Short mmCIF file of C-alpha atoms in Angstrom, two decimals:
data_model
loop_
_atom_site.label_atom_id
_atom_site.label_comp_id
_atom_site.label_asym_id
_atom_site.label_seq_id
_atom_site.Cartn_x
_atom_site.Cartn_y
_atom_site.Cartn_z
CA MET A 1 78.36 67.13 109.04
CA HIS A 2 80.04 65.52 106.38
CA ILE A 3 80.26 66.83 102.68
CA ASP A 4 77.62 63.89 101.85
CA ASP A 5 75.09 65.83 104.36
CA ILE A 6 75.12 69.07 101.90
CA GLU A 7 72.16 69.77 99.86
CA VAL A 8 73.18 70.97 95.85
CA ILE A 9 70.38 72.82 94.54
CA ALA A 10 71.43 73.37 90.80
CA VAL A 11 69.11 76.49 89.67
CA VAL A 12 68.52 75.82 86.09
CA GLY A 13 65.61 77.70 85.16
CA GLY A 14 67.13 80.15 82.72
CA LYS A 15 66.01 80.29 78.81
CA GLY A 16 70.08 80.32 77.59
CA THR A 17 69.32 82.87 74.95
CA ARG A 18 72.76 83.41 75.15
CA LEU A 19 73.71 80.18 73.87
CA TYR A 20 71.13 80.50 70.73
CA PRO A 21 70.84 78.88 68.44
CA LEU A 22 72.30 75.89 70.49
CA SER A 23 69.54 76.53 72.93
CA LEU A 24 66.62 76.65 70.47
CA ASN A 25 65.09 73.19 70.84
CA ILE A 26 66.95 71.62 73.83
CA SER A 27 67.27 72.93 77.40
CA LYS A 28 70.58 74.38 78.13
CA PRO A 29 71.40 72.23 80.79
CA ILE A 30 71.61 68.92 78.81
CA ILE A 31 73.74 70.48 75.82
CA ASP A 32 76.22 68.45 75.34
CA MET A 33 79.83 69.33 76.63
CA CYS A 34 82.23 66.46 75.35
CA ASN A 35 79.27 64.10 74.62
CA ILE A 36 77.68 64.73 78.13
CA ALA A 37 74.76 67.22 79.64
CA VAL A 38 76.88 70.29 80.34
CA LEU A 39 74.84 70.07 83.87
CA THR A 40 76.74 66.65 84.63
CA ARG A 41 79.87 68.54 83.88
CA MET A 42 79.00 71.27 86.67
CA LEU A 43 77.93 68.34 89.19
CA GLU A 44 80.76 65.87 88.41
CA PRO A 45 83.50 68.13 90.45
CA LEU A 46 80.89 68.07 93.43
CA VAL A 47 79.71 64.52 93.45
CA ASN A 48 83.06 63.16 93.10
CA GLN A 49 83.85 65.14 96.39
CA GLY A 50 81.34 63.44 98.29
CA CYS A 51 78.21 65.43 97.57
CA ARG A 52 75.13 63.12 96.96
CA LYS A 53 71.89 65.01 97.57
CA ILE A 54 71.00 66.87 94.40
CA THR A 55 67.64 68.72 93.44
CA LEU A 56 67.53 70.04 90.13
CA ALA A 57 65.44 73.44 90.18
CA SER A 58 63.83 74.28 86.55
CA LYS A 59 60.68 75.85 86.04
CA GLY A 60 58.50 75.31 82.87
CA TYR A 61 57.21 72.15 81.05
CA ASP A 62 60.39 72.17 78.31
CA ASN A 63 63.29 72.51 80.75
CA THR A 64 61.57 70.15 83.22
CA ALA A 65 60.56 67.57 81.20
CA GLN A 66 63.54 67.69 79.45
CA LEU A 67 65.95 67.45 82.66
CA ASN A 68 63.76 64.51 83.94
CA LYS A 69 63.80 62.67 80.66
CA TYR A 70 67.69 62.91 80.81
CA PHE A 71 68.65 62.35 84.42
CA LYS A 72 65.45 60.71 85.69
CA ASP A 73 66.29 59.42 89.19
CA GLY A 74 70.04 60.14 88.48
CA GLU A 75 70.84 56.40 88.58
CA ALA A 76 72.92 56.41 85.25
CA PHE A 77 74.47 59.82 86.84
CA PHE A 78 75.93 58.20 89.53
CA SER A 79 76.74 55.00 87.76
CA ARG A 80 78.83 56.53 85.17
CA LEU A 81 81.02 57.93 88.41
CA GLY A 82 81.35 54.51 89.87
CA ILE A 83 79.21 55.62 92.59
CA ASN A 84 76.82 53.56 94.21
CA THR A 85 74.33 55.49 96.44
CA LYS A 86 70.62 55.18 97.59
CA GLU A 87 70.04 58.88 96.79
CA GLU A 88 67.76 60.13 93.93
CA PHE A 89 67.56 63.08 92.03
CA ARG A 90 65.07 65.41 93.33
CA TYR A 91 63.37 68.06 90.98
CA GLN A 92 61.31 71.02 91.80
CA PRO A 93 57.53 70.93 91.47
CA ASN A 94 55.49 72.78 88.95
CA TYR A 95 56.10 76.31 90.64
CA ALA A 96 56.72 79.41 88.53
CA ASP A 97 59.51 80.56 90.81
CA LYS A 98 60.18 84.20 90.69
CA GLY A 99 63.79 83.67 90.71
CA SER A 100 66.32 81.77 91.66
CA ALA A 101 66.30 82.68 95.60
CA ASP A 102 62.30 82.10 95.10
CA SER A 103 63.26 78.72 93.79
CA VAL A 104 65.61 77.49 96.29
CA ARG A 105 63.27 79.10 98.98
CA TYR A 106 60.49 76.82 97.52
CA CYS A 107 62.75 73.98 97.40
CA MET A 108 63.81 73.84 100.91
CA ASP A 109 60.25 74.00 101.87
CA TYR A 110 58.92 71.38 99.79
CA TYR A 111 61.61 68.91 100.83
CA ASN A 112 61.87 70.02 104.47
CA ILE A 113 65.74 70.69 103.87
CA LYS A 114 67.44 71.56 107.24
CA ASP A 115 70.94 71.11 106.33
CA GLU A 116 73.47 73.47 104.72
CA ILE A 117 72.73 74.38 100.96
CA LEU A 118 75.11 74.61 98.10
CA VAL A 119 73.42 76.57 95.41
CA ILE A 120 75.14 76.40 92.01
CA GLY A 121 73.66 78.25 88.76
CA GLY A 122 73.44 76.74 85.52
CA ASP A 123 76.31 78.76 83.45
CA ASN A 124 79.42 77.74 85.95
CA ILE A 125 81.78 75.02 86.04
CA ALA A 126 84.81 75.12 88.89
CA ASN A 127 87.15 73.22 90.66
CA ILE A 128 86.23 74.06 93.89
CA ASP A 129 87.74 72.63 97.30
CA LEU A 130 84.08 71.75 99.15
CA LYS A 131 86.29 71.14 102.40
CA GLY A 132 87.80 74.35 102.14
CA LEU A 133 84.59 76.13 101.38
CA ILE A 134 82.66 74.21 103.88
CA SER A 135 85.69 74.87 106.56
CA TRP A 136 85.59 78.68 105.98
CA HIS A 137 81.61 78.83 106.04
CA ARG A 138 81.49 77.59 109.50
CA LYS A 139 84.49 79.41 110.79
CA LYS A 140 82.84 82.60 109.82
CA ASN A 141 79.63 81.49 111.33
CA ALA A 142 78.31 83.04 107.94
CA LEU A 143 74.57 82.99 106.97
CA LEU A 144 75.78 83.32 103.41
CA THR A 145 79.24 82.24 101.82
CA VAL A 146 79.52 83.46 98.24
CA VAL A 147 82.29 81.97 96.26
CA LEU A 148 84.47 84.70 94.60
CA LYS A 149 87.20 84.58 91.62
CA GLU A 150 89.65 87.01 91.33
CA LEU A 151 90.12 87.86 87.82
CA ASP A 152 93.65 88.62 86.17
CA ALA A 153 94.38 92.50 85.21
CA GLU A 154 93.10 91.98 81.41
CA GLU A 155 89.98 89.98 82.18
CA ASP A 156 86.77 92.09 81.97
CA VAL A 157 84.93 92.55 85.40
CA THR A 158 82.09 94.65 83.69
CA GLN A 159 80.10 91.66 82.63
CA PHE A 160 79.83 90.37 86.28
CA GLY A 161 78.59 90.87 89.77
CA VAL A 162 81.74 92.57 91.70
CA ALA A 163 82.37 92.42 95.31
CA GLU A 164 83.51 94.86 97.98
CA ALA A 165 84.57 93.17 100.98
CA ASP A 166 87.27 93.55 103.89
CA GLY A 167 90.62 91.84 104.52
CA ASP A 168 88.87 89.15 105.97
CA LEU A 169 86.59 88.67 102.86
CA LYS A 170 83.65 89.71 104.89
CA ILE A 171 81.35 91.33 101.95
CA HIS A 172 80.08 94.65 102.31
CA ARG A 173 77.79 95.16 99.41
CA PHE A 174 78.13 93.50 95.29
CA VAL A 175 78.00 96.08 92.37
CA GLU A 176 76.44 94.26 89.54
CA LYS A 177 78.15 94.91 86.20
CA PRO A 178 80.09 97.70 86.92
CA ARG A 179 82.06 100.42 84.81
CA ALA A 180 85.82 99.23 84.89
CA GLU A 181 86.74 102.39 87.01
CA GLU A 182 83.93 101.84 89.37
CA ALA A 183 84.75 98.28 89.97
CA PRO A 184 85.38 98.11 93.61
CA SER A 185 87.93 95.04 93.42
CA ARG A 186 88.61 92.13 91.06
CA LEU A 187 86.85 89.69 92.94
CA ILE A 188 83.70 88.36 91.15
CA ASN A 189 80.38 86.57 91.87
CA ALA A 190 81.20 82.81 90.69
CA GLY A 191 77.63 81.90 91.01
CA ILE A 192 77.99 79.35 94.04
CA TYR A 193 76.79 80.14 97.33
CA LEU A 194 76.56 78.12 100.80
CA PHE A 195 73.82 78.86 103.06
CA SER A 196 73.27 78.00 106.53
CA PRO A 197 69.72 76.13 107.15
CA ASP A 198 68.87 79.51 108.75
CA ILE A 199 68.29 81.29 105.62
CA ILE A 200 64.98 79.99 105.61
CA GLU A 201 64.16 82.38 108.46
CA ILE A 202 65.27 85.30 106.57
CA PHE A 203 63.29 84.19 103.32
CA LYS A 204 60.51 84.61 105.71
CA GLU A 205 61.42 87.92 106.74
CA MET A 206 62.00 89.09 103.21
CA GLY A 207 58.37 87.94 102.20
CA ASP A 208 57.69 88.94 98.45
CA ARG A 209 60.93 90.18 98.14
CA VAL A 210 62.66 86.50 97.78
CA ARG A 211 63.27 86.44 94.02
CA ASP A 212 67.26 86.75 92.80
CA ILE A 213 70.03 85.68 95.19
CA GLY A 214 72.34 88.36 93.87
CA GLY A 215 69.53 91.25 92.94
CA ASP A 216 67.18 90.87 96.17
CA VAL A 217 68.81 88.36 98.44
CA MET A 218 72.20 89.32 98.91
CA PRO A 219 71.75 93.15 98.97
CA TYR A 220 69.20 92.51 101.73
CA LEU A 221 71.75 90.65 103.98
CA THR A 222 74.29 92.86 103.40
CA GLN A 223 72.19 96.02 104.30
CA LYS A 224 70.87 94.17 107.41
CA GLY A 225 74.33 93.11 108.91
CA TYR A 226 74.11 89.76 108.56
CA PRO A 227 77.50 88.02 108.16
CA VAL A 228 77.85 86.97 104.38
CA TYR A 229 81.40 86.26 103.58
CA GLY A 230 83.46 85.48 100.58
CA TYR A 231 85.53 82.39 99.95
CA LEU A 232 88.33 83.04 97.09
CA LEU A 233 88.32 80.22 94.47
CA ASN A 234 91.75 79.75 93.28
CA GLY A 235 90.97 76.45 91.00
CA TYR A 236 89.40 76.63 87.82
CA TRP A 237 86.42 78.77 87.11
CA THR A 238 84.45 79.39 84.00
CA ASP A 239 80.90 80.70 83.02
CA VAL A 240 79.65 78.43 80.09
CA GLY A 241 76.73 80.43 79.03
CA SER A 242 78.34 81.93 75.87
CA PRO A 243 79.64 80.50 72.45
CA GLY A 244 82.66 81.64 73.05
CA ARG A 245 83.18 80.22 76.66
CA PHE A 246 81.33 76.85 75.85
CA LEU A 247 84.11 76.19 73.35
CA ARG A 248 87.00 77.13 75.89
CA THR A 249 85.80 74.89 78.48
CA THR A 250 85.18 72.38 75.77
CA LEU A 251 88.73 72.16 74.81
CA ASP A 252 89.89 72.91 78.49
CA ILE A 253 88.18 69.45 79.30
CA LEU A 254 90.07 68.02 76.26
CA HIS A 255 93.60 69.32 77.57
CA GLY A 256 92.70 68.23 81.32
CA LYS A 257 92.67 71.80 82.71
CA ILE A 258 89.76 70.82 85.04
CA LYS A 259 89.96 68.43 88.03
CA ASN A 260 87.45 66.04 88.59
CA VAL A 261 86.20 66.38 85.45
CA VAL A 262 86.54 63.46 83.10
CA VAL A 263 86.24 62.34 79.35
CA LEU A 264 84.81 58.86 79.93
CA GLU A 265 85.00 57.26 76.39
CA HIS A 266 87.41 54.57 74.87
CA ASN A 267 91.04 55.99 75.13
CA VAL A 268 93.15 55.30 72.37
CA ASP A 269 96.18 57.08 74.27
CA GLU A 270 96.33 59.75 76.94
CA ASN A 271 95.08 62.52 74.61
CA ARG A 272 92.74 60.73 72.45
CA TRP A 273 89.18 59.26 72.74
CA ILE A 274 87.82 57.60 70.52
CA HIS A 275 84.58 54.98 70.60
CA PRO A 276 85.30 51.48 69.68
CA THR A 277 82.47 51.61 67.52
CA THR A 278 83.76 54.28 65.34
CA LEU A 279 87.22 52.60 65.41
CA THR A 280 85.76 49.45 63.96
CA ARG A 281 83.65 51.03 61.57
CA ASN A 282 86.80 52.82 60.14
CA SER A 283 89.26 50.28 60.04
CA GLY A 284 91.16 51.93 63.01
CA LEU A 285 91.04 55.08 61.59
CA ALA A 286 94.52 54.26 59.66
CA ARG A 287 93.62 57.08 57.12
CA VAL A 288 92.66 59.84 59.12
CA ASN A 289 94.85 62.25 60.60
CA LEU A 290 94.20 62.44 64.39
CA GLY A 291 95.92 65.24 66.05
CA GLU A 292 96.00 65.29 69.88
CA HIS A 293 92.92 66.22 72.50
CA VAL A 294 90.61 64.64 70.50
CA LEU A 295 87.15 62.88 71.83
CA ILE A 296 85.15 61.01 68.96
CA GLY A 297 82.03 59.42 69.87
CA ARG A 298 79.76 56.26 68.83
CA GLU A 299 79.35 55.05 65.52
CA CYS A 300 80.94 57.89 63.37
CA THR A 301 82.18 57.70 59.58
CA ILE A 302 84.97 59.37 58.78
CA GLY A 303 86.33 59.73 55.24
CA ASP A 304 89.87 58.99 54.18
CA GLY A 305 92.41 62.10 54.43
CA VAL A 306 90.29 63.85 57.08
CA LYS A 307 92.51 65.78 59.78
CA ILE A 308 91.07 66.24 63.21
CA LYS A 309 92.48 68.17 66.22
CA ASP A 310 91.60 70.06 69.22
CA SER A 311 87.97 69.06 68.90
CA SER A 312 84.93 67.14 70.16
CA ILE A 313 82.98 65.29 68.00
CA GLY A 314 79.49 63.85 68.76
CA HIS A 315 77.73 60.45 68.28
CA THR A 316 76.73 59.33 64.68
CA CYS A 317 78.39 61.62 62.57
CA ILE A 318 79.58 61.58 58.99
CA ILE A 319 82.54 63.41 57.74
CA GLY A 320 83.47 63.35 54.35
CA GLU A 321 87.01 62.94 52.58
CA ASN A 322 89.79 65.45 53.06
CA SER A 323 87.66 67.92 55.40
CA ILE A 324 89.65 69.65 58.41
CA ILE A 325 88.39 70.17 61.90
CA GLU A 326 89.99 71.90 64.57
CA ASN A 327 89.42 73.72 67.84
CA SER A 328 85.52 73.26 67.10
CA VAL A 329 82.39 71.26 68.74
CA ILE A 330 80.84 68.99 66.62
CA MET A 331 77.43 67.76 68.33
CA SER A 332 75.98 64.48 67.78
CA PHE A 333 73.92 63.68 64.01
CA VAL A 334 76.14 66.15 62.17
CA ASN A 335 76.86 65.39 58.28
CA ILE A 336 79.89 67.32 57.33
CA GLY A 337 80.94 66.96 53.41
CA LYS A 338 84.18 66.88 51.45
CA ASN A 339 87.27 69.39 51.48
CA VAL A 340 84.98 71.02 54.38
CA ARG A 341 86.99 73.25 56.48
CA LEU A 342 85.78 73.92 60.31
CA ASN A 343 87.99 75.89 62.88
CA GLY A 344 87.10 77.40 66.30
CA CYS A 345 83.13 76.76 65.60
CA ILE A 346 80.24 74.83 67.30
CA LEU A 347 77.70 72.65 65.21
CA GLY A 348 74.53 71.93 66.92
CA ARG A 349 72.73 68.46 66.56
CA PHE A 350 71.49 67.75 63.13
CA THR A 351 73.66 70.48 61.09
CA THR A 352 74.63 69.63 57.53
CA VAL A 353 78.00 71.46 55.98
CA GLU A 354 78.08 70.41 52.32
CA ASP A 355 81.48 70.20 50.38
CA GLY A 356 83.87 72.96 50.08
CA SER A 357 82.25 74.97 52.49
CA VAL A 358 84.38 77.07 55.28
CA ILE A 359 83.10 77.90 58.70
CA ASP A 360 86.20 79.14 60.50
CA ALA A 361 86.58 82.02 63.43
CA ASP A 362 89.97 83.29 62.41
CA LEU A 363 88.44 84.81 59.02
CA ASN A 364 89.75 88.36 58.62
CA VAL A 365 86.89 90.13 59.54
CA ASP A 366 86.48 93.91 61.11
CA TYR A 367 83.65 93.53 63.73
CA PRO A 368 83.78 95.41 67.00
CA GLY A 369 82.85 92.14 69.03
CA ASP A 370 84.23 90.41 71.80
CA PRO A 371 87.28 88.66 70.88
CA LEU A 372 86.47 85.75 72.79
CA GLU A 373 82.63 85.69 71.10
CA ARG A 374 84.29 85.29 67.61
CA VAL A 375 82.85 81.92 67.57
CA PRO A 376 80.72 80.72 64.77
CA VAL A 377 77.60 78.82 65.72
CA ILE A 378 75.44 76.85 63.60
CA GLY A 379 72.43 75.08 65.24
CA GLY A 380 68.73 75.23 66.25
CA GLY A 381 68.01 71.69 64.26
CA GLY A 382 68.14 70.89 60.71
CA VAL A 383 70.23 73.69 59.49
CA ARG A 384 71.97 73.21 56.02
CA ILE A 385 74.89 75.16 54.88
CA VAL A 386 75.23 74.84 50.90
CA LYS A 387 78.10 74.05 48.86
CA ASN A 388 81.04 76.16 48.98
CA SER A 389 79.72 78.49 51.71
CA ILE A 390 81.82 80.82 53.93
CA ILE A 391 81.00 81.98 57.18
CA GLY A 392 83.40 83.96 59.35
CA PRO A 393 83.54 85.28 62.92
CA TRP A 394 80.33 86.43 65.00
CA LYS A 395 78.07 84.84 62.59
CA ARG A 396 75.35 82.71 64.31
CA VAL A 397 73.09 80.41 62.01
CA ALA A 398 69.70 78.82 62.78
CA PRO A 399 66.49 77.82 60.69
CA ILE A 400 64.19 80.73 59.14
CA LYS A 401 61.33 79.47 61.16
CA GLU A 402 63.31 80.88 64.71
CA SER A 403 63.54 83.98 63.31
CA TYR A 404 61.14 85.75 65.33
CA ARG A 405 61.86 83.80 68.76
CA ILE A 406 65.67 84.88 68.08
CA LEU A 407 65.19 88.63 67.24
CA SER A 408 62.46 89.08 70.04
CA THR A 409 64.56 88.69 72.58
CA GLY A 410 66.21 91.99 72.00
CA LYS A 411 70.08 90.32 71.93
CA PHE A 412 70.71 90.03 68.46
CA VAL A 413 70.86 91.48 65.11
CA GLU A 414 69.61 90.11 61.71
CA LEU A 415 72.75 90.03 59.00
CA GLY A 416 70.42 88.55 56.62
CA MET A 417 68.19 85.40 55.45
CA ASP A 418 68.12 82.88 52.57
CA GLY A 419 65.31 80.65 51.65
CA GLU A 420 66.37 78.17 54.70
CA ASN A 421 68.58 80.04 57.25
CA ILE A 422 68.59 83.21 59.59
CA TYR A 423 72.08 85.09 60.06
CA PHE A 424 72.41 86.85 63.12
CA THR A 425 74.91 88.22 65.74
CA ASN A 426 75.12 89.57 68.93
CA LYS A 427 74.16 93.26 69.50
#
């Protein structure tokens, strides 16, 4: 069997609450990462190695309608990567699955899938050697191979499922989000799974217990003694489901750290990608100070004296004179006033930041939060940050109309409100 025989099922049914407010009014898989949907960034490494059969497994009207509108039959996706194929994207029908495993089971049955199935989640981008994974899976005659990533000693394992495995990487159990002292290893579940076609029989055996892959299927398989193995991922891996990790991954793309993931815009030089319409509109950006690792999309207007480095700018943005943008993500249709300073932040679509404002992750604020998640995030559609505002680390801003939706998740704490916005942070 060749790689192009592998069936890829992307389980993208989550609500994306960790990314609030960016995902309040747009499905998480199609939030732009370097001006391309984040799901595209997840699929690129797989397709560039030969995968062609792709099923998008989402549920609910909003998620599925937005995905279908964006990707359609996949022709534009494949064309952008220079791939000529007769294969078309498939979608999970209107089925309210009970979790990732139930979604995979339903899609296998609906599309009569009888080949090996590569399942990816909606939060992970990885440089995975597919030939190596498939070869290992078959060599071990595994029913399920779970891609594992070994975290460095300074990295926190408590946010992941951690594998207990022997020297041959046969998995005996997973401990979900253990205390650091109780973690059986540094090997975490990377959210990528290769199933043998026989898994459909196990799903039948499990009946109504087929819900989540990590929570239900893997414990069942290991307890019953089925061959479940780990495959150690030596390349790049990241979880993009939180603002801090989303920003870090964007910068990694701009720095060329992710193999098989490319920035396809007009190259000014090796480390700068500027769309031709933006160059024309701004006389070649002669009066703009462009540092390295900068992406700027279509039809942007950029004022004199603006400084930009290590940042991704979306399409149709307006940036006022003498503003500074560093280590940031600016999505499409954002207006930035004059003398604004942005550092280490994310601005969602249709945000307006008025003159003299500062949004900076490095401001000195004493707060016991995850250092990676210092990223200020503005989003939710139409947020206006008034003149001379100062927004520091860990703060998120959304339209006040979204207050109940945000706070009812139980994951956030309100910091305050004004006439237009709610300010909040992680619990």
